[in-house]
Coordinates of N, CA and C and ligand atoms in Angstrom, one line a residue:
X181 N 0.9 -1.1 0.2 CA 0.0 -0.3 -0.1 C 0.8 1.2 0.4
X182 N 0.3 2.3 -0.5 CA 1.2 3.4 -0.9 C 1.0 4.4 0.2
X183 N 1.9 5.3 0.7 CA 1.8 6.5 1.8 C 0.8 7.4 1.1
X184 N -0.1 8.0 1.5 CA -1.1 8.9 0.5 C -1.7 9.9 1.8
X185 N -2.0 11.1 1.2 CA -2.3 12.3 2.1 C -3.8 12.6 1.8
X186 N -4.6 12.8 2.6 CA -6.0 13.1 2.6 C -6.3 14.2 3.6
X187 N -7.4 15.0 3.0 CA -7.9 16.2 3.8 C -8.8 15.7 4.5
X188 N -8.9 16.1 6.1 CA -10.1 15.7 7.1 C -10.7 17.0 7.9
X189 N -11.8 17.1 8.1 CA -12.4 18.4 8.5 C -13.1 18.0 9.7
X190 N -12.8 18.4 11.0 CA -13.8 17.9 12.3 C -14.8 19.6 12.0
X191 N -16.1 19.0 11.8 CA -16.9 20.2 11.9 C -17.2 20.9 13.0
X192 N -18.2 21.9 12.6 CA -18.4 23.0 13.9 C -19.2 22.0 15.1
X193 N -20.0 21.2 14.8 CA -20.7 20.2 16.0 C -19.4 19.6 16.8
X194 N -18.7 18.7 15.9 CA -17.9 18.3 16.9 C -16.8 19.2 17.5
X195 N -16.5 20.2 17.0 CA -15.4 21.1 17.5 C -16.4 21.9 19.0
X196 N -17.7 22.1 18.7 CA -18.5 22.6 19.6 C -18.5 21.7 21.1
X197 N -18.3 20.3 20.5 CA -18.6 19.5 21.5 C -17.2 18.9 22.1
X198 N -16.4 19.6 21.9 CA -15.0 19.4 22.5 C -14.3 18.1 22.3
X199 N -14.5 17.5 21.1 CA -14.0 16.2 21.1 C -12.9 16.3 19.9
X200 N -12.2 17.1 19.6 CA -11.1 17.2 18.6 C -10.0 16.0 19.2
X201 N -9.5 16.4 20.3 CA -8.9 15.0 20.9 C -9.1 13.8 20.8
X202 N -10.2 13.6 21.0 CA -10.7 12.2 20.9 C -10.7 11.7 19.5
X203 N -11.1 12.5 18.3 CA -10.8 12.4 17.0 C -9.6 12.3 16.6
X204 N -8.8 13.0 17.0 CA -7.2 12.7 16.7 C -6.8 11.5 17.2
X205 N -7.0 10.9 18.7 CA -6.5 10.0 19.1 C -7.1 8.6 17.8
X206 N -8.1 9.1 17.5 CA -8.4 7.8 16.7 C -7.8 7.9 15.1
X207 N -7.4 8.8 14.7 CA -6.4 9.0 13.7 C -5.2 8.4 13.8
X208 N -4.5 8.8 15.2 CA -3.2 8.1 15.3 C -3.3 6.7 15.7
X209 N -4.3 6.3 16.4 CA -4.4 4.9 16.7 C -4.6 3.9 15.4
X210 N -5.1 4.5 14.4 CA -5.2 3.9 12.8 C -3.9 4.0 12.2
X211 N -2.7 4.6 12.6 CA -1.3 4.7 12.0 C -1.7 6.3 11.1
X212 N -2.4 7.0 11.2 CA -2.5 8.3 10.4 C -1.7 9.4 11.3
X213 N -0.9 10.2 10.5 CA -0.3 11.7 10.9 C -1.0 12.7 10.6
X214 N -1.1 13.9 11.6 CA -1.3 14.7 11.3 C -0.1 15.8 10.9
X215 N 0.1 16.3 9.5 CA 1.1 17.0 8.7 C 0.8 18.0 8.5
X216 N -0.6 18.9 8.6 CA -0.8 20.0 8.6 C -2.1 20.1 9.5
X217 N -2.4 21.3 10.1 CA -3.6 21.4 10.8 C -3.7 23.2 11.0
X218 N -5.0 23.5 11.0 CA -5.5 24.9 11.4 C -6.8 24.9 12.0
X219 N -7.2 25.5 13.0 CA -8.6 25.9 13.6 C -9.0 27.2 12.7
X220 N -10.0 26.7 11.9 CA -10.4 28.0 11.3 C -11.9 28.5 11.1
X221 N -12.2 29.6 11.1 CA -14.0 30.2 10.9 C -14.0 30.3 9.5
X222 N -14.7 29.3 8.8 CA -14.7 29.3 7.2 C -15.9 30.6 6.9
X223 N -15.2 31.5 5.9 CA -16.4 32.5 5.2 C -17.6 31.9 4.6
X224 N -18.2 32.2 4.1 CA -19.3 31.8 3.4 C -19.0 31.2 2.0
X225 N -18.0 32.2 1.3 CA -17.3 31.9 0.1 C -16.4 30.6 0.3
X226 N -15.7 30.7 1.5 CA -15.0 29.4 1.5 C -15.9 28.3 1.3
X227 N -16.8 28.4 2.4 CA -17.4 26.9 2.5 C -18.2 26.5 1.3
X228 N -18.9 27.7 0.6 CA -19.3 27.5 -1.0 C -18.1 26.6 -2.0
X229 N -16.9 27.5 -2.0 CA -16.0 26.8 -2.8 C -15.7 25.7 -2.4
X230 N -15.4 25.3 -1.3 CA -14.8 23.9 -1.1 C -16.1 22.8 -1.3
X231 N -17.2 23.4 -1.4 CA -18.3 22.5 -1.3 C -19.3 22.6 -2.7
X232 N -18.7 23.3 -3.6 CA -19.2 23.3 -5.1 C -19.4 22.2 -5.5
X233 N -18.9 21.2 -5.7 CA -19.6 20.2 -6.3 C -21.1 19.6 -5.8
X234 N -21.7 20.4 -4.6 CA -22.7 19.9 -4.2 C -23.4 20.9 -4.5
X235 N -23.1 22.0 -5.3 CA -23.8 23.2 -5.5 C -25.6 22.9 -5.9
X236 N -25.7 22.2 -6.8 CA -27.0 21.8 -7.1 C -27.8 21.1 -6.2
X237 N -27.1 20.5 -5.1 CA -28.2 19.6 -4.5 C -28.9 20.6 -3.6
X238 N -30.0 19.8 -3.2 CA -31.1 20.6 -2.4 C -30.4 20.9 -0.8
X239 N -29.4 20.2 -0.3 CA -29.2 20.4 1.0 C -28.2 21.4 0.7
X240 N -27.5 22.1 0.2 CA -26.4 23.2 -0.4 C -26.6 24.0 0.8
X241 N -27.5 24.7 0.5 CA -27.3 26.0 1.7 C -27.3 25.7 3.0
X242 N -28.1 24.6 3.3 CA -28.1 24.3 4.5 C -26.5 23.7 5.2
X243 N -26.2 23.2 4.4 CA -24.8 22.8 4.8 C -23.6 23.6 4.8
X244 N -23.9 24.9 3.8 CA -22.6 25.9 3.9 C -23.4 26.6 5.5
X245 N -24.5 26.8 5.5 CA -24.7 27.6 6.9 C -24.3 26.9 8.1
X246 N -24.4 25.4 7.9 CA -23.8 24.8 9.0 C -22.3 24.7 9.2
X247 N -21.6 24.8 8.0 CA -19.9 24.8 7.9 C -19.7 26.2 8.6
X248 N -20.5 27.2 8.3 CA -19.7 28.6 9.0 C -20.6 28.8 10.3
X249 N -20.9 27.8 10.8 CA -21.8 28.1 12.4 C -20.9 28.2 13.3
X250 N -19.7 27.7 13.2 CA -18.4 27.7 14.2 C -17.3 27.5 13.2
X251 N -16.2 27.4 14.2 CA -14.8 26.9 13.5 C -14.7 25.7 13.5
X252 N -13.9 25.2 12.1 CA -13.9 24.1 12.1 C -12.3 24.0 12.3
X253 N -11.9 22.6 12.5 CA -10.5 22.2 13.0 C -9.9 21.4 11.4
X254 N -9.4 21.7 10.4 CA -8.7 20.9 9.3 C -7.2 20.5 9.2
X255 N -7.3 19.5 9.1 CA -6.3 18.8 8.8 C -5.5 18.0 7.7
X256 N -4.3 18.1 7.3 CA -4.0 16.9 6.5 C -3.5 15.6 7.2
X257 N -3.8 14.3 6.8 CA -3.6 13.4 6.9 C -2.9 12.5 6.5
X258 N -1.5 11.6 6.8 CA -0.5 11.3 5.8 C -0.6 9.7 6.8
X259 N -0.4 8.6 5.7 CA 0.2 7.3 6.2 C -0.7 6.4 5.0
X260 N -0.3 5.3 5.2 CA -0.7 4.1 4.3 C -2.2 4.0 4.3
X261 N -2.3 4.0 3.0 CA -4.0 4.0 2.4 C -4.5 5.3 3.2
X262 N -4.1 6.2 3.4 CA -4.9 7.2 4.2 C -6.0 7.7 4.0
X263 N -6.8 7.8 2.3 CA -7.8 8.0 2.3 C -8.9 7.4 2.7
X264 N -8.6 6.2 2.5 CA -9.7 5.1 2.7 C -9.8 4.8 4.2
X265 N -8.5 4.9 5.0 CA -8.3 4.7 6.2 C -9.3 5.6 7.0
X266 N -9.0 6.9 6.5 CA -9.7 7.6 7.3 C -11.4 7.7 6.9
X267 N -11.6 7.3 5.9 CA -13.3 7.1 5.3 C -13.7 6.3 5.8
X268 N -13.0 4.9 6.6 CA -13.3 3.8 7.3 C -13.6 4.2 8.8
X269 N -12.6 5.3 9.3 CA -13.0 5.6 10.7 C -13.9 6.4 10.8
X270 N -14.1 7.2 9.4 CA -15.6 8.1 9.7 C -17.1 7.5 9.7
X271 N -17.0 6.5 9.0 CA -18.5 6.0 8.9 C -19.1 6.4 8.0
X272 N -20.5 5.8 7.8 CA -21.5 6.2 7.1 C -21.9 7.8 7.1
X273 N -22.2 8.7 5.8 CA -22.8 9.9 5.9 C -23.8 9.9 6.9
X274 N -24.5 9.2 6.8 CA -25.9 9.3 8.0 C -25.3 8.6 9.4
X275 N -25.1 9.3 10.2 CA -24.8 8.5 11.3 C -25.6 7.4 11.8
X276 N -27.1 7.5 11.5 CA -27.7 6.3 11.9 C -27.3 5.1 11.5
X277 N -26.7 5.0 10.2 CA -26.3 4.0 9.5 C -24.9 3.7 9.5
X278 N -23.8 4.8 10.3 CA -22.8 4.6 10.5 C -22.4 3.0 11.3
X279 N -21.4 2.5 11.1 CA -20.9 1.2 11.8 C -20.4 1.7 13.3
X280 N -21.1 0.9 14.0 CA -20.5 1.2 15.7 C -18.9 1.2 15.7
X281 N -18.6 2.5 16.6 CA -17.2 2.7 16.9 C -16.7 3.5 15.8
X282 N -17.3 3.6 14.9 CA -17.0 5.1 13.8 C -17.1 6.4 14.6
X283 N -16.6 7.5 13.7 CA -16.5 8.8 14.4 C -17.9 9.0 14.6
X284 N -18.6 8.9 13.4 CA -19.8 9.4 13.0 C -21.0 8.9 13.8
X285 N -20.9 7.6 14.1 CA -21.6 6.6 14.9 C -21.7 7.1 16.5
X286 N -20.2 7.6 16.9 CA -20.1 8.0 18.1 C -20.5 9.6 18.3
X287 N -20.0 10.3 17.4 CA -20.3 11.5 18.0 C -21.1 12.6 17.0
X288 N -21.9 12.1 15.9 CA -22.5 12.8 15.1 C -24.0 12.7 15.5
X289 N -24.8 13.7 14.9 CA -26.3 13.9 15.7 C -27.1 13.8 14.5
X290 N -26.5 14.0 13.3 CA -27.6 13.4 12.1 C -27.1 13.9 11.0
X291 N -27.8 13.8 9.6 CA -26.8 13.5 8.5 C -26.6 15.0 8.2
X292 N -26.8 16.0 8.6 CA -26.6 17.6 8.5 C -25.2 17.7 9.2
X293 N -25.5 17.5 10.6 CA -24.3 17.7 11.7 C -23.9 16.5 11.9
X294 N -23.0 16.0 11.0 CA -22.0 14.5 11.1 C -20.7 14.5 11.4
X295 N -20.1 15.8 12.4 CA -18.9 15.5 12.7 C -17.5 15.8 11.9
X296 N -17.8 15.3 10.9 CA -16.5 15.1 10.1 C -16.4 15.2 8.7
X297 N -15.6 15.4 7.9 CA -15.6 15.5 6.4 C -14.0 14.6 6.1
X298 N -14.2 13.8 5.0 CA -12.9 13.2 4.7 C -12.7 13.1 2.9
X299 N -11.8 13.4 2.5 CA -11.7 13.3 0.9 C -12.2 11.8 0.5
X300 N -12.6 11.9 -0.5 CA -13.6 10.4 -1.0 C -12.9 9.9 -2.1
X301 N -11.6 10.6 -2.6 CA -11.0 9.8 -3.4 C -9.3 10.5 -3.7
X302 N -8.2 10.3 -4.1 CA -7.1 10.4 -3.9 C -7.1 12.3 -5.0
X303 N -7.6 12.0 -5.8 CA -7.9 13.1 -6.9 C -8.5 14.1 -6.0
X304 N -9.6 14.2 -5.1 CA -10.4 15.0 -4.6 C -9.4 15.4 -3.0
X305 N -8.3 14.5 -2.5 CA -7.7 15.0 -1.6 C -6.9 16.0 -1.9
X306 N -6.2 15.8 -3.0 CA -5.0 16.7 -3.7 C -5.5 17.9 -3.9
X307 N -6.9 18.0 -4.5 CA -7.6 19.7 -4.5 C -8.1 19.9 -3.3
X308 N -8.4 19.6 -2.4 CA -9.0 19.7 -1.1 C -8.0 20.1 -0.3
X309 N -6.7 19.6 -0.2 CA -5.7 19.9 0.6 C -5.0 21.4 0.0
X310 N -5.1 21.4 -1.2 CA -4.8 22.5 -1.9 C -5.5 23.6 -1.7
X311 N -6.8 23.4 -1.7 CA -7.7 24.7 -1.4 C -7.1 25.1 0.1
X312 N -7.0 24.4 1.3 CA -6.7 25.1 2.5 C -5.1 25.4 2.9
X313 N -4.4 24.4 2.2 CA -3.4 24.7 2.2 C -2.0 24.8 1.5
X314 N -1.0 25.9 1.7 CA -0.1 26.1 0.8 C 1.1 25.0 1.2
X315 N 1.9 24.3 0.1 CA 2.6 23.8 -0.1 C 3.6 23.8 1.4
X316 N 3.9 25.1 1.7 CA 4.9 25.1 2.7 C 4.3 25.0 4.1
X317 N 2.9 24.8 4.1 CA 2.2 24.5 5.3 C 2.3 22.8 5.6
X318 N 2.2 22.2 4.6 CA 2.4 20.7 4.8 C 3.3 20.2 5.1
X319 N 3.6 19.5 6.3 CA 5.2 19.1 6.8 C 5.4 17.3 6.6
X320 N 6.6 17.0 6.0 CA 7.0 15.7 5.8 C 6.3 15.1 7.2
X321 N 5.8 13.7 7.2 CA 5.8 12.8 8.2 C 7.2 12.4 8.7
Ligands
UDP505 N1 -25.2 16.2 3.4 C1 -26.7 16.4 4.0 N2 -27.6 15.9 3.2 C2 -27.8 15.0 2.8 C3 -26.5 14.7 2.3 C4 -25.3 15.2 2.8 O1 -26.4 17.5 4.6 O2 -28.8 14.2 2.5 C5 -23.9 17.1 3.8 C6 -23.5 15.9 4.9 O3 -22.9 16.9 5.8 C7 -22.1 15.3 4.3 C8 -21.9 16.6 3.0 O4 -23.3 17.1 2.9 O5 -21.1 14.8 4.8 C9 -21.2 15.9 1.5 O6 -22.2 14.9 0.9 P1 -21.3 13.6 0.9 O7 -22.4 12.5 0.0 O8 -20.1 13.8 0.0 O9 -20.8 12.7 2.2 P2 -19.4 12.3 2.9 O10 -18.5 12.3 1.6 O11 -19.1 13.4 3.8 O12 -20.1 11.1 3.6

């Protein structure tokens, strides 16, 4: 398996619940290293740009409003198979359908407020990492 990088966001609901550390522990226990990180209040334009692929979806406005409702913790995770490893840790989009022991099953309240984002392909990971971090802000593991 190849060493990869993926983008992870701890969303406003999970930051408000004060579980950044508990979520980071799950990354670490799965062999993922944080190689870049920032706590950030997204502007509406930043959230809209990040989720531009969902612009036509009925939930787009609610999603953007939720993502700017408080600060988010954004990180680049690096490790073997990082993209899929992070997706497995996250669990299904709807926490009611997420497997027991996943981040969303344990910390998310609803499909709207679902605790975390994770890139869903390596192609998107590269785009999403570049959206939030300059090359000099990402550190070799
Ligand atoms: N979302 C929502 N309602 C839906 C589907 C998605 O609010 O019916 C939100 C949810 O926060 C989700 C995000 O839109 O995390 C992106 O959706 P996607 O299908 O890409 O899910 P993810 O990759 O985050 O599991």
